Short mmCIF file of C-alpha atoms in Angstrom, two decimals:
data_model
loop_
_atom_site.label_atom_id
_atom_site.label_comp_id
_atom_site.label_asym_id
_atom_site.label_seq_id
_atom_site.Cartn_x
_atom_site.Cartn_y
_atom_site.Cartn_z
CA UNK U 1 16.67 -15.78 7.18
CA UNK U 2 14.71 -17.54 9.32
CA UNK U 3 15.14 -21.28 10.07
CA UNK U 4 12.84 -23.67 11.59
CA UNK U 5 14.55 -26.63 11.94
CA UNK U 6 11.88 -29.25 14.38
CA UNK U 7 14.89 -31.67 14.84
CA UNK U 8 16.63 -29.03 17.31
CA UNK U 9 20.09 -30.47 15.85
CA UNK U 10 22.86 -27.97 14.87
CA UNK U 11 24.18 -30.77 12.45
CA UNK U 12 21.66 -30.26 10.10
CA UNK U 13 19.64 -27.59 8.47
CA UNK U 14 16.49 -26.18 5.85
CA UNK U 15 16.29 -22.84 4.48
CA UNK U 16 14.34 -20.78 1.87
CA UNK U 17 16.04 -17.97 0.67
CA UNK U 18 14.81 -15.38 -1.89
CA UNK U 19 16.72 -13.43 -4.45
CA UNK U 20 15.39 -9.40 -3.73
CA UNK U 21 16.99 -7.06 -2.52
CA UNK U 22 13.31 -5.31 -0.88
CA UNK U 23 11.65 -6.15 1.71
CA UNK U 24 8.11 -5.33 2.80
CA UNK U 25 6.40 -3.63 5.54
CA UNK U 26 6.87 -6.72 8.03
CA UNK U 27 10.36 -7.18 6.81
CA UNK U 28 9.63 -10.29 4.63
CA UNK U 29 10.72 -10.22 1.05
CA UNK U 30 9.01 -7.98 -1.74
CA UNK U 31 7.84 -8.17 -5.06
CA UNK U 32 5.14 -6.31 -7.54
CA UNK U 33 2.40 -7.58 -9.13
CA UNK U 34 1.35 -5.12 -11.59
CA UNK U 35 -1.03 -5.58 -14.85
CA UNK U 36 1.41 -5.38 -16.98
CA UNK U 37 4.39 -6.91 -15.14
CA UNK U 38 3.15 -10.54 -13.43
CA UNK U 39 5.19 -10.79 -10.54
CA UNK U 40 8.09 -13.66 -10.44
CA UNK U 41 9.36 -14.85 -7.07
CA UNK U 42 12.72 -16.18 -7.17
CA UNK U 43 15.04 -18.29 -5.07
CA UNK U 44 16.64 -21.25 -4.00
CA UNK U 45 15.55 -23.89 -0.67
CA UNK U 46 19.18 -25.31 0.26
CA UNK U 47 19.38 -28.56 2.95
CA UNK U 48 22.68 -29.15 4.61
CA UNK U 49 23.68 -32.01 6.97
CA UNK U 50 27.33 -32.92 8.02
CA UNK U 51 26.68 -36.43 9.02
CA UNK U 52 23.83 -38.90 8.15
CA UNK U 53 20.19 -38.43 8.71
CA UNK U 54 16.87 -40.12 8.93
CA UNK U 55 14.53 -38.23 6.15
CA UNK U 56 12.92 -38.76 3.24
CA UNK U 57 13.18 -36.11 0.13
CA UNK U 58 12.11 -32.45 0.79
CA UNK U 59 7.99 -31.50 -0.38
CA UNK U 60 8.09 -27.82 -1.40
CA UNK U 61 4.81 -26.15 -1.88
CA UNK U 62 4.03 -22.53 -2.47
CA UNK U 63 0.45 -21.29 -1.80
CA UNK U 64 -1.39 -17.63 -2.23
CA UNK U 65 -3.77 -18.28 0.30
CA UNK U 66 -6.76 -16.40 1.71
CA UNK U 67 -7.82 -17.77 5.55
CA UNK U 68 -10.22 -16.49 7.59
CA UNK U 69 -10.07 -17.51 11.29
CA UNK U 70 -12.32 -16.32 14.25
CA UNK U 71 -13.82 -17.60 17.55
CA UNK U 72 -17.33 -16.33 19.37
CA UNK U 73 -18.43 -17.37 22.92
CA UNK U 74 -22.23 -19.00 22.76
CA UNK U 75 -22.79 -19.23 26.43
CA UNK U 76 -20.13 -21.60 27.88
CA UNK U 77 -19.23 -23.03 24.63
CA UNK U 78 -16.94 -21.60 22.15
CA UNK U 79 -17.36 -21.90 17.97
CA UNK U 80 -14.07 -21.96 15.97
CA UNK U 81 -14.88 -20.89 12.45
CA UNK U 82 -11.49 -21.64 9.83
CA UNK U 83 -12.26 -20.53 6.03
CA UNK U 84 -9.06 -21.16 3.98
CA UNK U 85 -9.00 -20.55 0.34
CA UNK U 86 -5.98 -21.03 -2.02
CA UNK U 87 -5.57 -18.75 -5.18
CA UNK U 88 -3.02 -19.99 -6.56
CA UNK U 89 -0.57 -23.06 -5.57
CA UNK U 90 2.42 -24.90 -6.95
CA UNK U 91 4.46 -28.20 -5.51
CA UNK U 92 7.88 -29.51 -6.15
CA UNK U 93 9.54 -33.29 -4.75
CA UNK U 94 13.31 -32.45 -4.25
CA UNK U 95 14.94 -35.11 -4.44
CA UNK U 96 18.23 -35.46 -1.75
CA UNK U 97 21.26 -37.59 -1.34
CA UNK U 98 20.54 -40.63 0.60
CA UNK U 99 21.99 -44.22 1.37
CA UNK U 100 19.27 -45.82 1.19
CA UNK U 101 15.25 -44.88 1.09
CA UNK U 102 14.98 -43.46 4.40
CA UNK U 103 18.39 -42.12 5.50
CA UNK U 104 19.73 -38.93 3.62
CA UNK U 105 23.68 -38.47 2.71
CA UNK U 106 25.82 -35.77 4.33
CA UNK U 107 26.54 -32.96 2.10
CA UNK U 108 24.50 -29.92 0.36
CA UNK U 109 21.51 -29.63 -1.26
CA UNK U 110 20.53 -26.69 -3.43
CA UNK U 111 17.18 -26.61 -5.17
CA UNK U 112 16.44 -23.52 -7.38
CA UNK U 113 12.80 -22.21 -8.01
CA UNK U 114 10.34 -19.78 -10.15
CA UNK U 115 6.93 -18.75 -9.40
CA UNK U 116 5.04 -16.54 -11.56
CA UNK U 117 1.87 -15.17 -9.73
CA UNK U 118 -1.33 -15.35 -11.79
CA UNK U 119 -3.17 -12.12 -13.26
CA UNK U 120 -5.69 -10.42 -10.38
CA UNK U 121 -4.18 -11.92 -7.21
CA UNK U 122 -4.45 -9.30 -4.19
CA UNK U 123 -1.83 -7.74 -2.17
CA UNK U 124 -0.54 -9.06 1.22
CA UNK U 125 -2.59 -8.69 3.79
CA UNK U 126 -2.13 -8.73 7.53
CA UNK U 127 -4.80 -9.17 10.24
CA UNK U 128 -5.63 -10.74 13.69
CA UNK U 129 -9.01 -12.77 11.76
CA UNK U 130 -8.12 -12.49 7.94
CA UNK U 131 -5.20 -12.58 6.22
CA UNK U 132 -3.98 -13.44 2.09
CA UNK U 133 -0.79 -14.69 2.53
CA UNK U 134 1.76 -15.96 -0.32
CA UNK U 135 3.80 -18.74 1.76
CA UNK U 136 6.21 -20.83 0.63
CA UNK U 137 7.00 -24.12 3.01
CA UNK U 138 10.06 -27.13 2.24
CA UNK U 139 8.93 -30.19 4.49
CA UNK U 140 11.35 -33.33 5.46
CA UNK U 141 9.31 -36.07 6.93
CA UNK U 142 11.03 -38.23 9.27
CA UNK U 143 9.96 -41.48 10.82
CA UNK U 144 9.33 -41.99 14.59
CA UNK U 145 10.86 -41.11 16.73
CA UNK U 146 12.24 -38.38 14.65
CA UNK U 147 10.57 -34.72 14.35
CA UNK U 148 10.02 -33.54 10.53
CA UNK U 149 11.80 -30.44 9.49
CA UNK U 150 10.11 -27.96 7.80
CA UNK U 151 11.04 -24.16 6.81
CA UNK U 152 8.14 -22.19 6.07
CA UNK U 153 8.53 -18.27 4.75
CA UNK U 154 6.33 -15.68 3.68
CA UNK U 155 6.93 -12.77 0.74
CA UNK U 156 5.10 -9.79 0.49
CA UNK U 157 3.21 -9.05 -2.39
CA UNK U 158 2.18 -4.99 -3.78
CA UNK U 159 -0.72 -6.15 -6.31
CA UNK U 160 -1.68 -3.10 -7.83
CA UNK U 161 -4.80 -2.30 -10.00
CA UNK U 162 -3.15 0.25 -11.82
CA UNK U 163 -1.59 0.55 -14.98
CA UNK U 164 1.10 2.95 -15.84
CA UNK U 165 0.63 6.25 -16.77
CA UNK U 166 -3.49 5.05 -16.51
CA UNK U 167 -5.44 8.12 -16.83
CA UNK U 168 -8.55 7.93 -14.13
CA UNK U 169 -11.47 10.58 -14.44
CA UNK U 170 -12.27 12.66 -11.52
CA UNK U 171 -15.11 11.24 -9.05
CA UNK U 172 -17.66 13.56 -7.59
CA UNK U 173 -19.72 13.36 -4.70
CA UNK U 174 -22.56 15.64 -4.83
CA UNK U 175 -25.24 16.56 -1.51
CA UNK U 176 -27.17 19.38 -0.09
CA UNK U 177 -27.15 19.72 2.81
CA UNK U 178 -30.17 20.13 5.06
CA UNK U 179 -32.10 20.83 1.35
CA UNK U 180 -30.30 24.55 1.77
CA UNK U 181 -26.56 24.45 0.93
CA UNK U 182 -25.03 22.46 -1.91
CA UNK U 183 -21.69 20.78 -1.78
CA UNK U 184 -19.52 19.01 -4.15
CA UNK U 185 -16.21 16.88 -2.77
CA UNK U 186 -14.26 15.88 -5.52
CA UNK U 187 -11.52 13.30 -5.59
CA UNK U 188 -8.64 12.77 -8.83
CA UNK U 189 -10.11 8.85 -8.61
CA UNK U 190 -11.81 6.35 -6.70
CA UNK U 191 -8.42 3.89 -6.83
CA UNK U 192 -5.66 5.29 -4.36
CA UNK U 193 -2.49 3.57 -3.57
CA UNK U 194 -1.35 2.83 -0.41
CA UNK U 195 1.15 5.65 1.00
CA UNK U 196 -0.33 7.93 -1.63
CA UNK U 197 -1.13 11.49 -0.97
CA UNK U 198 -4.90 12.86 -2.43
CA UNK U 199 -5.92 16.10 -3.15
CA UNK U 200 -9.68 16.45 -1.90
CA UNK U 201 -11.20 19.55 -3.65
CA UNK U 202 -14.94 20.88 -1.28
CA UNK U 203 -16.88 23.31 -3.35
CA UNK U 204 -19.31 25.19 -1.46
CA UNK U 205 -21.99 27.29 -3.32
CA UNK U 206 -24.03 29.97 -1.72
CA UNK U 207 -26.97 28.88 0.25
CA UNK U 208 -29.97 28.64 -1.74
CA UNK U 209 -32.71 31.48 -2.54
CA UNK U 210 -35.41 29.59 -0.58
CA UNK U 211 -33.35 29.01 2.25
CA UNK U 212 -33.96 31.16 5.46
CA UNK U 213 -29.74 31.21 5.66
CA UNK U 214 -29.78 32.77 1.88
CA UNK U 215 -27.28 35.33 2.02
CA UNK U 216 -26.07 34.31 5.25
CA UNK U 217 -21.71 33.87 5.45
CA UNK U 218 -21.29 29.55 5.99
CA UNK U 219 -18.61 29.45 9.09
CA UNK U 220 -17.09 26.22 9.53
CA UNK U 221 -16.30 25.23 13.16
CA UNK U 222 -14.58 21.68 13.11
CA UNK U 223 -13.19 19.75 10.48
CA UNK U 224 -11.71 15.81 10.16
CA UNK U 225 -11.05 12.78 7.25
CA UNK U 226 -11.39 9.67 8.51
CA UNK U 227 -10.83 6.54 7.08
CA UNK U 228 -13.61 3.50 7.22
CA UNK U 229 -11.65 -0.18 6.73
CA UNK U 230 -15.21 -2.35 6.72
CA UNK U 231 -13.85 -6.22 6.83
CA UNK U 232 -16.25 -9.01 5.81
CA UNK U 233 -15.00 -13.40 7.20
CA UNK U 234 -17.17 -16.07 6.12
CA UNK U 235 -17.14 -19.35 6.78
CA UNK U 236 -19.66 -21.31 4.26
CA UNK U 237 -18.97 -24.39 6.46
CA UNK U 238 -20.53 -23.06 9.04
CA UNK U 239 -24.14 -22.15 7.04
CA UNK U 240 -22.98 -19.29 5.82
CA UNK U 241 -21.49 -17.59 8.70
CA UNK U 242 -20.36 -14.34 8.87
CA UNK U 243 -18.72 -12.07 10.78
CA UNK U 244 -18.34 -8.21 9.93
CA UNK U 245 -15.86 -5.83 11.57
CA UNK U 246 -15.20 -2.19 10.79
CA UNK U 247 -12.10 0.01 11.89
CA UNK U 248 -11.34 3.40 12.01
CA UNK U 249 -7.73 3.39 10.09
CA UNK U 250 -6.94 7.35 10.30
CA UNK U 251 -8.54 10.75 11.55
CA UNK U 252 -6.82 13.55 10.31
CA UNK U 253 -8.35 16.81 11.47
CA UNK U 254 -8.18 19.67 9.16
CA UNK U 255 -6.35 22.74 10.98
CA UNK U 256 -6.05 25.62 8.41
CA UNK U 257 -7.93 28.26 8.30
CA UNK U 258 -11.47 28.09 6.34
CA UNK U 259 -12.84 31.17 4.26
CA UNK U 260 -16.05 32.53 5.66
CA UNK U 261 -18.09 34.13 2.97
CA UNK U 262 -21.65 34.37 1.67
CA UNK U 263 -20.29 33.93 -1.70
CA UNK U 264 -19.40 29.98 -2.03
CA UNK U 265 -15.76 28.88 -1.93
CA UNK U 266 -13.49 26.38 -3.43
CA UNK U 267 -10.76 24.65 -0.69
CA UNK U 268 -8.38 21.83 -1.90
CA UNK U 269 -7.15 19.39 1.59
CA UNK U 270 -4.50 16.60 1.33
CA UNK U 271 -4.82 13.94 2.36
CA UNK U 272 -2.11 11.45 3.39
CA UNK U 273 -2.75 7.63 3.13
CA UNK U 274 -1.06 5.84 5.43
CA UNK U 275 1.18 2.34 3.95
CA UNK U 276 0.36 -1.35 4.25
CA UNK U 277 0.79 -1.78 8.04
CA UNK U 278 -1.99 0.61 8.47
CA UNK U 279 -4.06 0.69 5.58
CA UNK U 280 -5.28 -2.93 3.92
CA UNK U 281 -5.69 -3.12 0.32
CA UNK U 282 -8.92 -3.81 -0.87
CA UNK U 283 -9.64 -7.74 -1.33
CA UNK U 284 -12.61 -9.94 -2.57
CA UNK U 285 -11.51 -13.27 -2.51
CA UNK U 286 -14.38 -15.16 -0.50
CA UNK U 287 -13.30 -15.47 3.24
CA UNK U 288 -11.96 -12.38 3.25
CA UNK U 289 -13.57 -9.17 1.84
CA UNK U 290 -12.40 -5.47 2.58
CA UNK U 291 -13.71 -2.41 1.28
CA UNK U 292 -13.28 1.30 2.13
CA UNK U 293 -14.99 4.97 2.71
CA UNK U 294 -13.46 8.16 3.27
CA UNK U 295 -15.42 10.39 5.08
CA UNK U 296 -15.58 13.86 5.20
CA UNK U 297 -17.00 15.67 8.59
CA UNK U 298 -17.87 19.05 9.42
CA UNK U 299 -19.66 20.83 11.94
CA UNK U 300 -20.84 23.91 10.56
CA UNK U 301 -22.87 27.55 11.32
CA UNK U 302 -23.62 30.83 9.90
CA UNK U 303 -22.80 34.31 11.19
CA UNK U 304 -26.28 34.30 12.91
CA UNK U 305 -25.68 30.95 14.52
CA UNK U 306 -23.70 30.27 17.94
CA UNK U 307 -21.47 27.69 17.97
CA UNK U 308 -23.84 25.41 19.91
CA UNK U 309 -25.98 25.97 16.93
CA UNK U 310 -23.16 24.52 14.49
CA UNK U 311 -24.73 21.47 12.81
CA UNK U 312 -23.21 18.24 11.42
CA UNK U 313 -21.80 18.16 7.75
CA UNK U 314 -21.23 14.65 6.56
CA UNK U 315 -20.01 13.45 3.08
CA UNK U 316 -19.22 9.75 2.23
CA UNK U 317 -16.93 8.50 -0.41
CA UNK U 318 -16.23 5.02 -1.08
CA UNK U 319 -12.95 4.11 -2.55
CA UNK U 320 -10.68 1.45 -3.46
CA UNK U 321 -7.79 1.22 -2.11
CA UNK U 322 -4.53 -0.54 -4.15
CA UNK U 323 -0.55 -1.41 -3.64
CA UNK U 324 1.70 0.97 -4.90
CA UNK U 325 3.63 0.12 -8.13
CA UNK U 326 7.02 -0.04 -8.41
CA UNK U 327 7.60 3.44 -9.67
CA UNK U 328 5.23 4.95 -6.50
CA UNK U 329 8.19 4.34 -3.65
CA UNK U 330 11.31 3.57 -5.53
CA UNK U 331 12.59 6.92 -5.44
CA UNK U 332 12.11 7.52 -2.09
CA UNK U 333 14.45 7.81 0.66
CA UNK U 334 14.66 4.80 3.13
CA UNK U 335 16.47 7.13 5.64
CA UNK U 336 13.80 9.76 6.70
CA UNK U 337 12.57 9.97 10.13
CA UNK U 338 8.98 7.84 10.46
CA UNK U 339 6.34 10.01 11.25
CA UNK U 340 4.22 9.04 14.29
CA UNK U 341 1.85 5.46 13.32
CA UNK U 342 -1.63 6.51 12.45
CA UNK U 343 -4.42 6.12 15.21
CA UNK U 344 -6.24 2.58 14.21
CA UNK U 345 -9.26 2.14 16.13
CA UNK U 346 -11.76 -0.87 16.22
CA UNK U 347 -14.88 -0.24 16.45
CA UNK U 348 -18.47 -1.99 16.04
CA UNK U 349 -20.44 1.59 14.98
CA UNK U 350 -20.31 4.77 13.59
CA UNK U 351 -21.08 6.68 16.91
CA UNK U 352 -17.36 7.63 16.91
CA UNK U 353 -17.70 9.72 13.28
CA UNK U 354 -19.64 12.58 15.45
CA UNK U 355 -16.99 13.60 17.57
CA UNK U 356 -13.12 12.91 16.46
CA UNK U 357 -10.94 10.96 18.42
CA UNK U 358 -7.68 11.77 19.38
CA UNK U 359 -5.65 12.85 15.86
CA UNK U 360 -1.79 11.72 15.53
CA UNK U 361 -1.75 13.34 12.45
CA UNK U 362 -3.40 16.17 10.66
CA UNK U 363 -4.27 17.06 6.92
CA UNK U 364 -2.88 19.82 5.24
CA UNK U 365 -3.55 22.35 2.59
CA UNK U 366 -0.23 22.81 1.39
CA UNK U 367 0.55 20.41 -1.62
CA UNK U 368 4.23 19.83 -0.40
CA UNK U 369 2.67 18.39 2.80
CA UNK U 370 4.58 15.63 4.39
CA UNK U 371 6.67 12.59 2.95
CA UNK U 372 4.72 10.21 1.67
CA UNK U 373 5.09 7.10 4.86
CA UNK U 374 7.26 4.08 2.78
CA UNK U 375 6.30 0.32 3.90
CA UNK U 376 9.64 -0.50 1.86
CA UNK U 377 12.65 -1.65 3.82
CA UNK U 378 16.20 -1.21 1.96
CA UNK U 379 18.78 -3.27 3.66
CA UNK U 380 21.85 -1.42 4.36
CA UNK U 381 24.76 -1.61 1.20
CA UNK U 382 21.71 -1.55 -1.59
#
């Protein structure tokens, strides 16, 4: 547990601890926030000293904070823009020992605490300009020339959308492509979890009769899935700034074998989310907004075509993307090797969707593909 203590003084000491067993993908304390379950964070903020010390009582404040924080260079100056929004918040005054108003007693102090997170909060979320944090911080002030202690910890929180056992109807994405060859990409749901692995089933029906390619066999040359994380940060301070990034989070290309055929075919990929260090959950909460699209592209010929000739293929899906609930990662095995970190690219177009990057992973057609990559850390003896 970490402990900031300002006062550089071995004497005396602030901590928060929490009472979980889990901890998240940046090694800070978990707990789930489901619909049905409201997540409660427990613990305990304990202040020791072994001699006398200048201090007041201890302010403890909890927060579930968005923030959105971001510079840009106008000529030779520079514009800070700071958008911080709090959720949810909760304070305590813990009172301490002390001889008189502003000196504190020697001896222990333990101060136990409850937080139960409202309905519709969003996961934890990481990032170098946004962020939704749940932080809790104990503060000491001191008078001069004495520094104030303060202990300030995060937890990680999986929010999930879904319900147990919630039933979701299929989502289809329909096109034709160049007006000649219709194709349907069909996905169990628009919500995924993070970690989760989705079966995308592409139906390809023969080319049409008024096509010049009608009964022509449809060869597909290149396949790949990428993921689109599109990140909105305003600052209404500011009139109304904004700032929009997008990122590549994953391209997985697609190396199996495709059927070539004049007939139409049916082929079912999976696809492997990556977790929460990779892949943001999705987030409206005003200076922060992320969204998602997963996009499947193809370059693509018939038997009378060259592969110079192959053509691009593009379908676009937008999804949401949710924490896992408890009964998503529980079951798995802490112990299994990590696979290689998904390629996360930023990027300010789409130019990059036209020819694949370099792919750390691939897809797969084989429903057993792959363990499913686990953001949750079990320390060792639990």
């Amino acid at each position: 547990m970490a402990i900031l203590d300002f006062s550089k003084d071995s004497g005396k000491s602030i901590a928060i601890h929490f009472h979980t067993k889990e901890l998240g993908p940046e090694g800070q304390p978990l707990y789930y926030h489901t619909p049905e379950n409201p997540a409660v964070i427990k613990g305990h903020v304990e202040f020791r000293t072994v001699k006398e010390t200048k201090g007041g009582d201890i302010d403890f404040t909890f927060e579930a904070r968005a923030q959105a924080k971001w510079t840009e260079q106008h000529g030779k100056a520079t514009i800070s823009f700071n958008n911080l929004k709090r959720l949810q918040e909760q304070s305590w005054e813990i009172k301490l020992n002390h001889t008189n108003p502003k000196t504190i007693a020697p001896g222990v102090t333990r101060f136990d605490f409850e937080v139960q997170l409202d309905p519709g909060l969003p996961s934890s979320i990481e990032g170098t300009r946004g962020w939704f944090h749940y932080r809790f911080k104990a503060h000491i002030k001191r008078s001069f020339p004495h520094r104030d202690m303060a202990a300030k910890e995060l937890v990680w929180v999986y929010s999930s959308s879904l319900r147990a056992n919630e039933r979701h109807e299929p989502k289809i994405y329909k096109s034709l492509w160049n007006d000649v060859l219709p194709v349907t990409c069909t996905l169990p749901s628009d919500i995924f979890y993070q970690g989760q692995i989705v079966p995308l089933t592409l139906q390809f029906e023969p080319f049409l009769d008024n096509s010049i390619h009608r009964g022509q066999e449809l060869i597909v040359v290149s396949a790949f899935i990428k993921m689109k994380q599109y990140t909105k940060l305003t600052d209404p301070k500011m009139l109304g700034k904004e700032r929009n990034d997008k990122k590549t989070v994953f391209s997985l290309p697609v190396t199996e074998d495709w059927p070539q055929t004049n007939q139409g075919f049916t082929k079912t990929i999976m696809v492997e989310l990556p977790g929460a260090k990779q892949l943001a959950a999705a987030i409206e909460s005003g200076p922060v907004t992320k969204r998602h699209t997963l996009k499947l592209i193809m370059m693509v010929r018939t038997n009378m075509n060259t592969e110079k000739e192959a053509k691009e293929l593009r379908v676009e899906m937008d999804v949401k993307i949710t924490a896992p609930r408890p009964e998503h990662i529980k079951d798995m095995a802490p112990a299994h090797a990590a696979p290689p970190p998904y390629q996360s690219i930023d990027t300010d177009d789409d130019d990059d969707d036209a020819i694949p990057p370099e792919f750390s992973r691939s897809s797969s057609g084989n429903p057993g593909y792959g363990d499913h990559p686990t953001d949750v850390k079990h320390p060792q003896g639990h």
